Tab-separated table of C-alpha atoms in Angstrom:
chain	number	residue	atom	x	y	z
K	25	UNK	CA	0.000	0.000	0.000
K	26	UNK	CA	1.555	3.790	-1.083
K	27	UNK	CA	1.039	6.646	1.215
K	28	UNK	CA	0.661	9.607	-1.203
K	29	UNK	CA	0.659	12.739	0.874
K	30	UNK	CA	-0.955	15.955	-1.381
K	31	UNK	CA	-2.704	13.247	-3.346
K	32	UNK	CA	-5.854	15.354	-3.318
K	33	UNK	CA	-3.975	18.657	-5.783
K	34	UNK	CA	-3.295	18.273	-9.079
K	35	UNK	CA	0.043	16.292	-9.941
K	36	UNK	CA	-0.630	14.023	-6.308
K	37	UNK	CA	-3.936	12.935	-7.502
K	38	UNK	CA	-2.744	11.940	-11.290
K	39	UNK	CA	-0.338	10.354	-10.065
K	40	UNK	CA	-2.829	8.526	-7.640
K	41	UNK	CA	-4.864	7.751	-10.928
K	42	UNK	CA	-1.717	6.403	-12.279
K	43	UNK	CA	-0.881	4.058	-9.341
K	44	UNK	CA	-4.680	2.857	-9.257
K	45	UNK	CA	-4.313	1.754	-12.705
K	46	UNK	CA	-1.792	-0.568	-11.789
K	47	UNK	CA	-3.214	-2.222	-9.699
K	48	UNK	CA	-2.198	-0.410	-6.408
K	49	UNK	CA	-4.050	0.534	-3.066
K	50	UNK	CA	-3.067	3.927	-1.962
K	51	UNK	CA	-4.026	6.107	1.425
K	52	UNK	CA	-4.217	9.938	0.396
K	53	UNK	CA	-3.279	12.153	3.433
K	54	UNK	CA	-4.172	15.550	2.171
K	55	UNK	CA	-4.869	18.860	4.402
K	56	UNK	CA	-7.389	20.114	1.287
K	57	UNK	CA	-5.712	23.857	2.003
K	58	UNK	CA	-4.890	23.431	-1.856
K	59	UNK	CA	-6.325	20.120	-2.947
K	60	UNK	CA	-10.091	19.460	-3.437
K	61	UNK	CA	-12.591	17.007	-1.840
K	62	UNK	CA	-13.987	16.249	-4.946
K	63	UNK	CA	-11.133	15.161	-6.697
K	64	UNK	CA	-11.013	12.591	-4.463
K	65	UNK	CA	-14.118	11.762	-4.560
K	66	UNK	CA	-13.275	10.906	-8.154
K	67	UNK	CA	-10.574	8.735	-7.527
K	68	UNK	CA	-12.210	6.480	-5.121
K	69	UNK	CA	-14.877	5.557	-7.685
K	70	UNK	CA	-12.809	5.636	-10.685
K	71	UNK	CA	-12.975	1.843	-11.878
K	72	UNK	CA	-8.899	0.649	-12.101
K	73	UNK	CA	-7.112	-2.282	-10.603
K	74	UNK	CA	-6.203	-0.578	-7.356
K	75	UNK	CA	-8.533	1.419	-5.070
K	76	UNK	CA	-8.100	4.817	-2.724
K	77	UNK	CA	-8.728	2.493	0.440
K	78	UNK	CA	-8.863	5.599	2.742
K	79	UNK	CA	-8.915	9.536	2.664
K	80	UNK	CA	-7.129	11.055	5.770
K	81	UNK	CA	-7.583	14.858	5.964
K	82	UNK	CA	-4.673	16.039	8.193
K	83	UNK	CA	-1.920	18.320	7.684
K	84	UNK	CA	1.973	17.557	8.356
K	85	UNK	CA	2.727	20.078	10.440
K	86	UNK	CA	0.477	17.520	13.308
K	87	UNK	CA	3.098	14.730	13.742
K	88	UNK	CA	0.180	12.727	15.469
K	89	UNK	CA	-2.136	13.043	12.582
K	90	UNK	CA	0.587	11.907	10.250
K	91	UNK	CA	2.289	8.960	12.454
K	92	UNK	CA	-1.165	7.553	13.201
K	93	UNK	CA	-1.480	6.890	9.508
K	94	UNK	CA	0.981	4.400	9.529
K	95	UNK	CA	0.103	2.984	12.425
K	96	UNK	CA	-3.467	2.188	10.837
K	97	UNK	CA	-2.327	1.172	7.451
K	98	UNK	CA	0.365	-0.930	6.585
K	99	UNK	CA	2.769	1.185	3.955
K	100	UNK	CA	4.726	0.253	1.703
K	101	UNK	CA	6.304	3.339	0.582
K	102	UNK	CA	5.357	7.039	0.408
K	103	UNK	CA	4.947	9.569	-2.563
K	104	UNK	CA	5.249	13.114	-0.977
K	105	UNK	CA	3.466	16.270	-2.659
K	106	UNK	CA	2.454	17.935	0.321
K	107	UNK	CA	3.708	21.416	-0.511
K	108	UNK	CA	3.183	24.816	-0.747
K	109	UNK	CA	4.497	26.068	-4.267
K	110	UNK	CA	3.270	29.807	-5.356
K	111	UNK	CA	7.002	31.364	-5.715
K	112	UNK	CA	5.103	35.227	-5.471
K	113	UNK	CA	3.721	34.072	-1.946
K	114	UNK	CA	6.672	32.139	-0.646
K	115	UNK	CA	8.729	35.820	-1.037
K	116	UNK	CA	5.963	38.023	0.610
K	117	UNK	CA	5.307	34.946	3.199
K	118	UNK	CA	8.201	32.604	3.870
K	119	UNK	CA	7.157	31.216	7.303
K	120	UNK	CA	4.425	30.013	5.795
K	121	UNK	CA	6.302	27.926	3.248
K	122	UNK	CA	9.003	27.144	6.076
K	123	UNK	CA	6.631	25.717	8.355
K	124	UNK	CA	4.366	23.435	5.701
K	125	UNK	CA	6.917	22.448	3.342
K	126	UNK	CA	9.967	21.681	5.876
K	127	UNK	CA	8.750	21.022	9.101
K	128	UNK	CA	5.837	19.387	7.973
K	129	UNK	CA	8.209	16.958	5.991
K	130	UNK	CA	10.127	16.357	9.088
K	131	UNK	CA	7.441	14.922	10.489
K	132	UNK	CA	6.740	12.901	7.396
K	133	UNK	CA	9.600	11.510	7.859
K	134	UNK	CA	9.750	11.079	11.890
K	135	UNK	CA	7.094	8.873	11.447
K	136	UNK	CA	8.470	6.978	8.779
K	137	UNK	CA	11.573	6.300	10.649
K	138	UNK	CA	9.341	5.452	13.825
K	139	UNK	CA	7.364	3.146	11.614
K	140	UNK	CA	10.404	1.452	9.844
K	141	UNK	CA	9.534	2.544	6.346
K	142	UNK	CA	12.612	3.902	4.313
K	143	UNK	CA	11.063	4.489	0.811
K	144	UNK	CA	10.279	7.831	-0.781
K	145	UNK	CA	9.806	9.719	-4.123
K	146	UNK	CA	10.128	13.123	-3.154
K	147	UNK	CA	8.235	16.019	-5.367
K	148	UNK	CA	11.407	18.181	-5.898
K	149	UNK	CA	11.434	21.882	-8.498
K	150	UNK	CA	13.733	22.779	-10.926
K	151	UNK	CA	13.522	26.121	-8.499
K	152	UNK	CA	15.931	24.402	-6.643
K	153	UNK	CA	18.720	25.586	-9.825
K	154	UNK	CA	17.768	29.199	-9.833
K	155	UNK	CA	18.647	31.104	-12.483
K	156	UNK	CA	20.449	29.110	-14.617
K	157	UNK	CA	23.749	28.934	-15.623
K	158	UNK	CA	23.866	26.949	-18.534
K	159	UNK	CA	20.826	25.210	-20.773
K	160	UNK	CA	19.546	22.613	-21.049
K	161	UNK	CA	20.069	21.790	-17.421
K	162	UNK	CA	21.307	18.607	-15.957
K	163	UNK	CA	21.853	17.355	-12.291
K	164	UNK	CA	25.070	18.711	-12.079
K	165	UNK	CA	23.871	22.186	-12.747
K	166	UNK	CA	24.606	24.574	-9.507
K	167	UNK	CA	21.903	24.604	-6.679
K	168	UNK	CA	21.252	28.375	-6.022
K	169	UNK	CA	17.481	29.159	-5.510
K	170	UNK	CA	16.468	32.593	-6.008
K	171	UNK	CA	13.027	32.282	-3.726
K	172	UNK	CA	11.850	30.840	-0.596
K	173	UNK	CA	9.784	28.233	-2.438
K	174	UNK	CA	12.523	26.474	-3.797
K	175	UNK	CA	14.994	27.161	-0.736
K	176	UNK	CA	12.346	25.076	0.868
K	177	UNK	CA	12.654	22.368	-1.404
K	178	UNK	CA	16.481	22.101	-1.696
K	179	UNK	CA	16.727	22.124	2.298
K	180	UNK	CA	14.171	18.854	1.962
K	181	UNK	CA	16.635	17.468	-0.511
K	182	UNK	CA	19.763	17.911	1.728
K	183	UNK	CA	18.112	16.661	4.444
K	184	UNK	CA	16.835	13.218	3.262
K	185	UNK	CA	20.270	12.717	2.187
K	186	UNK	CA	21.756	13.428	5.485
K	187	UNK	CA	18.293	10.756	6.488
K	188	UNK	CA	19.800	8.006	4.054
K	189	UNK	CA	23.760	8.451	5.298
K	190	UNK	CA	22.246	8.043	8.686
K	191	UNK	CA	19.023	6.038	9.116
K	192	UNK	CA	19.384	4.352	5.535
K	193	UNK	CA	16.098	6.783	4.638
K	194	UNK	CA	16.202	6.174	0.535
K	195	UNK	CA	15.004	8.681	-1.508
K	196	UNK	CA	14.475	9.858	-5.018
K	197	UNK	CA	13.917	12.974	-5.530
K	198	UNK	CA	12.337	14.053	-8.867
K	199	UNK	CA	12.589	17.428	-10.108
K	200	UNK	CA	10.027	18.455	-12.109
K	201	UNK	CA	10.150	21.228	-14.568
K	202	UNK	CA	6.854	23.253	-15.960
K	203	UNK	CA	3.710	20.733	-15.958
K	204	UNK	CA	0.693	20.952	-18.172
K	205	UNK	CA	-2.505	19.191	-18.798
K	206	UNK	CA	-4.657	16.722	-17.961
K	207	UNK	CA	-6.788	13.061	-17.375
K	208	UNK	CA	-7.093	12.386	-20.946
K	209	UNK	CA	-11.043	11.242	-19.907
K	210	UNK	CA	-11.534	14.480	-18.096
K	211	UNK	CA	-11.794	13.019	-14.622
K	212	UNK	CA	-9.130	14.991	-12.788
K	213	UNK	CA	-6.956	18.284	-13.917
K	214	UNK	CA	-5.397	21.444	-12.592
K	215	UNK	CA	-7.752	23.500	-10.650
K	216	UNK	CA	-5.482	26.227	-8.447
K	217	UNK	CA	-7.296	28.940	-6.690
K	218	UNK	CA	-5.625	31.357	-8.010
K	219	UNK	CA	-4.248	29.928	-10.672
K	220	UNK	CA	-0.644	31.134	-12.224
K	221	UNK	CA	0.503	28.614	-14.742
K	222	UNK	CA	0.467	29.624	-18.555
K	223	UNK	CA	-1.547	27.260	-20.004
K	224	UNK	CA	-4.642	27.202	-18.101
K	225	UNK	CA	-4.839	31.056	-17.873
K	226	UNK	CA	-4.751	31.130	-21.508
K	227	UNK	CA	-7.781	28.978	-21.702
K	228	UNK	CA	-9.206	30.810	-18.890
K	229	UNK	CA	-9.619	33.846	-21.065
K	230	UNK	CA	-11.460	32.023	-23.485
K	231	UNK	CA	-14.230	31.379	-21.525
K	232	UNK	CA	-14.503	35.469	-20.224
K	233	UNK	CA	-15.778	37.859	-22.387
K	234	UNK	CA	-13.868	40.611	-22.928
K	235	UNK	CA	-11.033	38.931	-21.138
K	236	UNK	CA	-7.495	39.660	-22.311
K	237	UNK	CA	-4.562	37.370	-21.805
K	238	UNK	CA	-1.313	38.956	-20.273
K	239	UNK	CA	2.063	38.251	-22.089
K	240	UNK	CA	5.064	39.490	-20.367
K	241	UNK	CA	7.696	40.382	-22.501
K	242	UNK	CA	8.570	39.962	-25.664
K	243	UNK	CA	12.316	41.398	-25.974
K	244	UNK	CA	14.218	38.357	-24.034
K	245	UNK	CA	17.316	37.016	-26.088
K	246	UNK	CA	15.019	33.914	-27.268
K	247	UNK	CA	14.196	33.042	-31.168
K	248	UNK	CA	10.243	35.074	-30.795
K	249	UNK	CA	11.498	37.055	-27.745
K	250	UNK	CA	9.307	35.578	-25.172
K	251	UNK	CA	10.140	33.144	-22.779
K	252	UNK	CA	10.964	29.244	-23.565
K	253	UNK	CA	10.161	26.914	-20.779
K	254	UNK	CA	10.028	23.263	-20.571
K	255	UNK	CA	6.552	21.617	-20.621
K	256	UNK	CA	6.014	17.974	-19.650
K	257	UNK	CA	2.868	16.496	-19.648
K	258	UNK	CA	1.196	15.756	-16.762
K	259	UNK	CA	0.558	11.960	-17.286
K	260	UNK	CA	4.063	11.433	-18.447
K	261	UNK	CA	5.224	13.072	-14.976
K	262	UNK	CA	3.018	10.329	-13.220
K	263	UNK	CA	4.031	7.967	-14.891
K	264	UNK	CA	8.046	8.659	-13.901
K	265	UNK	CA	7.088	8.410	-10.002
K	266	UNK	CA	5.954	5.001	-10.409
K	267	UNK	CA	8.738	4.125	-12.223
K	268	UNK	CA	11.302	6.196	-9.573
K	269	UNK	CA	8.924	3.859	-6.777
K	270	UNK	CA	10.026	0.420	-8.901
K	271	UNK	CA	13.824	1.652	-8.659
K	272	UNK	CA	13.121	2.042	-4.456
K	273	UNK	CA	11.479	-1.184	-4.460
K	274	UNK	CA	14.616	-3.152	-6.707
K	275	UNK	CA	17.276	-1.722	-4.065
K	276	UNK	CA	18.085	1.411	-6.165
K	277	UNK	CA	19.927	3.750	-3.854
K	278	UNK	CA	19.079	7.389	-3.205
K	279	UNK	CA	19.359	9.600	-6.877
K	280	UNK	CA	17.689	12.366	-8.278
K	281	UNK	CA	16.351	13.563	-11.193
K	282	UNK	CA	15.197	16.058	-14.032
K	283	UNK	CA	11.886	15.591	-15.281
K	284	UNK	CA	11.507	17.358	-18.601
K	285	UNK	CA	11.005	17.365	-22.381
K	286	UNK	CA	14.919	18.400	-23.692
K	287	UNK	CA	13.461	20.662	-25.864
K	288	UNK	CA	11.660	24.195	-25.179
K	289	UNK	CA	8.553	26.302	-26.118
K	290	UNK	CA	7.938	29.957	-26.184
K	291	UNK	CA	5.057	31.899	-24.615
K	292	UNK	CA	4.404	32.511	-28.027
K	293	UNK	CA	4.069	29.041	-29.318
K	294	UNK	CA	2.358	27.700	-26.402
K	295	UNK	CA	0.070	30.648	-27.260
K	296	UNK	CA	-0.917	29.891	-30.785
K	297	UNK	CA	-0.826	26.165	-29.729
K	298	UNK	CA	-3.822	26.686	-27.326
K	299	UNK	CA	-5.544	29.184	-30.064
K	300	UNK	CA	-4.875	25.756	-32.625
K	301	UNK	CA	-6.703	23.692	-29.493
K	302	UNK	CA	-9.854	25.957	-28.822
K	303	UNK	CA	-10.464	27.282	-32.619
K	304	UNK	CA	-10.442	30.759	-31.365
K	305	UNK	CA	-8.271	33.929	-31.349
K	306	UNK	CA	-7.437	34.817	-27.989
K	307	UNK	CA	-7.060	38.755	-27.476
K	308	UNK	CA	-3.471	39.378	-25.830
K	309	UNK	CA	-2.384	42.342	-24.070
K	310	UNK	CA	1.662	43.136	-24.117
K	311	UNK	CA	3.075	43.696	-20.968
K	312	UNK	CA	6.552	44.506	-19.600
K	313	UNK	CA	8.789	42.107	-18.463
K	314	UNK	CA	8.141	40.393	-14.885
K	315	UNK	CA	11.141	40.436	-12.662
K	316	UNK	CA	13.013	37.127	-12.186
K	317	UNK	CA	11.670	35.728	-15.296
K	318	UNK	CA	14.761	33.576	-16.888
K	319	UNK	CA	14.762	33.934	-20.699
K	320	UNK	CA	15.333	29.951	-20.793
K	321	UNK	CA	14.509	27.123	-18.679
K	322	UNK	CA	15.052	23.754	-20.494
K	323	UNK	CA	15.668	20.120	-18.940
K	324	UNK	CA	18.431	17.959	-19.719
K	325	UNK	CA	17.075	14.533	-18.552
K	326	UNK	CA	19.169	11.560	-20.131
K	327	UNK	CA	19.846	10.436	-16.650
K	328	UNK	CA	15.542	9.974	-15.985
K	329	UNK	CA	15.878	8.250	-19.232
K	330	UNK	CA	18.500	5.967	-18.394
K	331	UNK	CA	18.287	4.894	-15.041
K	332	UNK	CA	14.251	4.866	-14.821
K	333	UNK	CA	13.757	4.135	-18.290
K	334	UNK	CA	11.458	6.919	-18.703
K	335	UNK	CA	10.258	8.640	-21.833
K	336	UNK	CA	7.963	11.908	-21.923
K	337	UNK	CA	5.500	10.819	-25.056
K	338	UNK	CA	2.831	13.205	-24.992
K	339	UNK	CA	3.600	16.788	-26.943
K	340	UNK	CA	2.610	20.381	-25.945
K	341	UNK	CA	-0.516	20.206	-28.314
K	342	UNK	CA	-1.615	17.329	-25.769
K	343	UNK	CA	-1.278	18.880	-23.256
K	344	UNK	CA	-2.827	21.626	-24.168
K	345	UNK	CA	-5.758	19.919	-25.585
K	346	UNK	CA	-6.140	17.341	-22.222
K	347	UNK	CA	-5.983	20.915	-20.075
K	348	UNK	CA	-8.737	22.424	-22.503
K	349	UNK	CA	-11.528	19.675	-22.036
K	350	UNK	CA	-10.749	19.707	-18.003
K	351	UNK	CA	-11.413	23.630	-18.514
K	352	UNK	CA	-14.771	23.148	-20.064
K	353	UNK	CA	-15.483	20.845	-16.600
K	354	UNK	CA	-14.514	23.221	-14.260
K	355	UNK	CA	-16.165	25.897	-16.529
K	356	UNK	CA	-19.478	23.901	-16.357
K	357	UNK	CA	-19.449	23.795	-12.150
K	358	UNK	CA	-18.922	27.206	-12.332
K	359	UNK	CA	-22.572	28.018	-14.558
């Protein structure tokens, strides 16, 4: 049985769906400050090989809440997503993200120890780089993060490896670069309140009259002049935490790695890509330059592809397309 803690936000509970599909029983432990009820309400009636045998709501920063969990269930191995990631809020309100993301995975891990389990794929950020030195970028690329979201996650990094040299705590720590899209049946999807990513708030606008979508910049030393970020589908990022849980399970010992596509898209291209998707032409608004924004964030991640044997599949017209229909759901609760 897999503990997946955050398994009720949006990459926790596909990669729930994933692990139910397999033929695994998973316990969600989810504090539903970002997650939603009824997402989980769709995974425990989803038909799939596995089943959602319980839904704990508790948050991590209540060591009780947590280490009774695995004194009720028997675990196998935990997939952690609990976090707090908004990088604008985790400047203006670091204890916040101190507290949740760090202490609460201290406790995570207390009980673990306590409860003799020393398995765990770790939801890690290609924050944890910073601004980057060189693209694409690989493992060995300098940890410098440039905001308290991703100091939080690098500190969570260092200390599960200081957990394996000591209490033989194995980890893997995957770190994910930008995700899009969806369930391809529409079950489950992002749904952020607010919500920041590109993508999505591109649809958004679609379904608001008079609604403008925001581009921010378009003078950055890139071939169009707008960003380039790495998207990797949603499914395919599932997909690469079961396979990091196989490695655990075979005796792998405690690695890390980039989850991306190799290859980058603009703001611009991911723009007319979602115009191709929806069949409309999406008013846009120019707008200066955001501070902090990198002109280039790509993955290098021949080691994912190596050692887990992974392989993203899905393209950015996908994605796009998956994250479109899930719009029209969320779109219709809304009416």
């Amino acid at each position: 049985m897999i503990l997946v803690t955050g398994g009720a936000g949006y990459i926790g509970s596909h990669c729930v769906m994933a692990l139910l599909d397999r033929g695994e029983n998973v316990v969600i432990f989810d504090s539903l400050e970002i997650g939603h009820v009824e997402t989980v309400e769709t995974l425990k009636n989803i038909p799939a090989k596995g089943k959602v045998i319980d839904f704990i709501k508790g948050n991590l920063q209540n060591f009780t809440e947590i280490n009774k969990v695995f004194k009720d269930y028997k675990i196998d191995g935990v997939i952690h997503f609990a976090a707090f990631s908004q990088v604008g809020e985790s400047v203006k309100n670091p204890q916040k993200y101190y507290f949740n993301n760090v202490y609460g995975s201290l406790n995570l891990f207390r009980a673990m120890l306590e409860n003799n389990i020393r398995k765990i794929v770790f939801s890690s950020t290609a924050a944890t780089y910073g601004e980057p030195v060189y693209i694409p970028i690989d493992e060995k690329h300098p940890q410098n993060p440039i905001n308290p979201y991703g100091s939080t996650k690098l500190m969570i990094e260092r200390i599960l490896d200081d957990y394996d040299r000591a209490y033989g705590l194995r980890s893997v720590r995957l770190r994910y670069f930008n995700v899009a899209g969806a369930d391809e049946k529409s079950r489950i999807g992002e749904w952020h309140e607010p919500e920041t990513h590109l993508i999505p708030n591109i649809l958004k606008s679609t379904f608001s009259s008079g609604k403008t979508f925001e581009m921010y910049g378009i003078d950055y030393d890139t071939a169009d002049g707008t960003c380039v970020r790495d998207y990797i589908n949603i499914e395919d990022l599932a997909n690469a935490h079961l396979l990091a849980l196989d490695y655990l399970n075979s005796g792998g010992a405690t690695n890390f790695f980039n989850l991306g596509t190799t290859y980058g898209n603009s703001v611009k291209q991911v723009f007319s890509t979602c115009e191709e998707v929806t069949g409309k032409n999406i008013a846009v608004n120019i707008m200066p330059r955001r501070e902090g924004d990198p002109a280039s964030l790509v993955a290098d991640n021949k080691k994912a592809v190596k050692v887990l044997g992974w392989k993203p599949e899905k393209s950015l017209k996908d994605s796009a397309d998956t994250a479109y229909r899930w719009e029209k759901v969320l779109q219709s609760r809304i009416s």
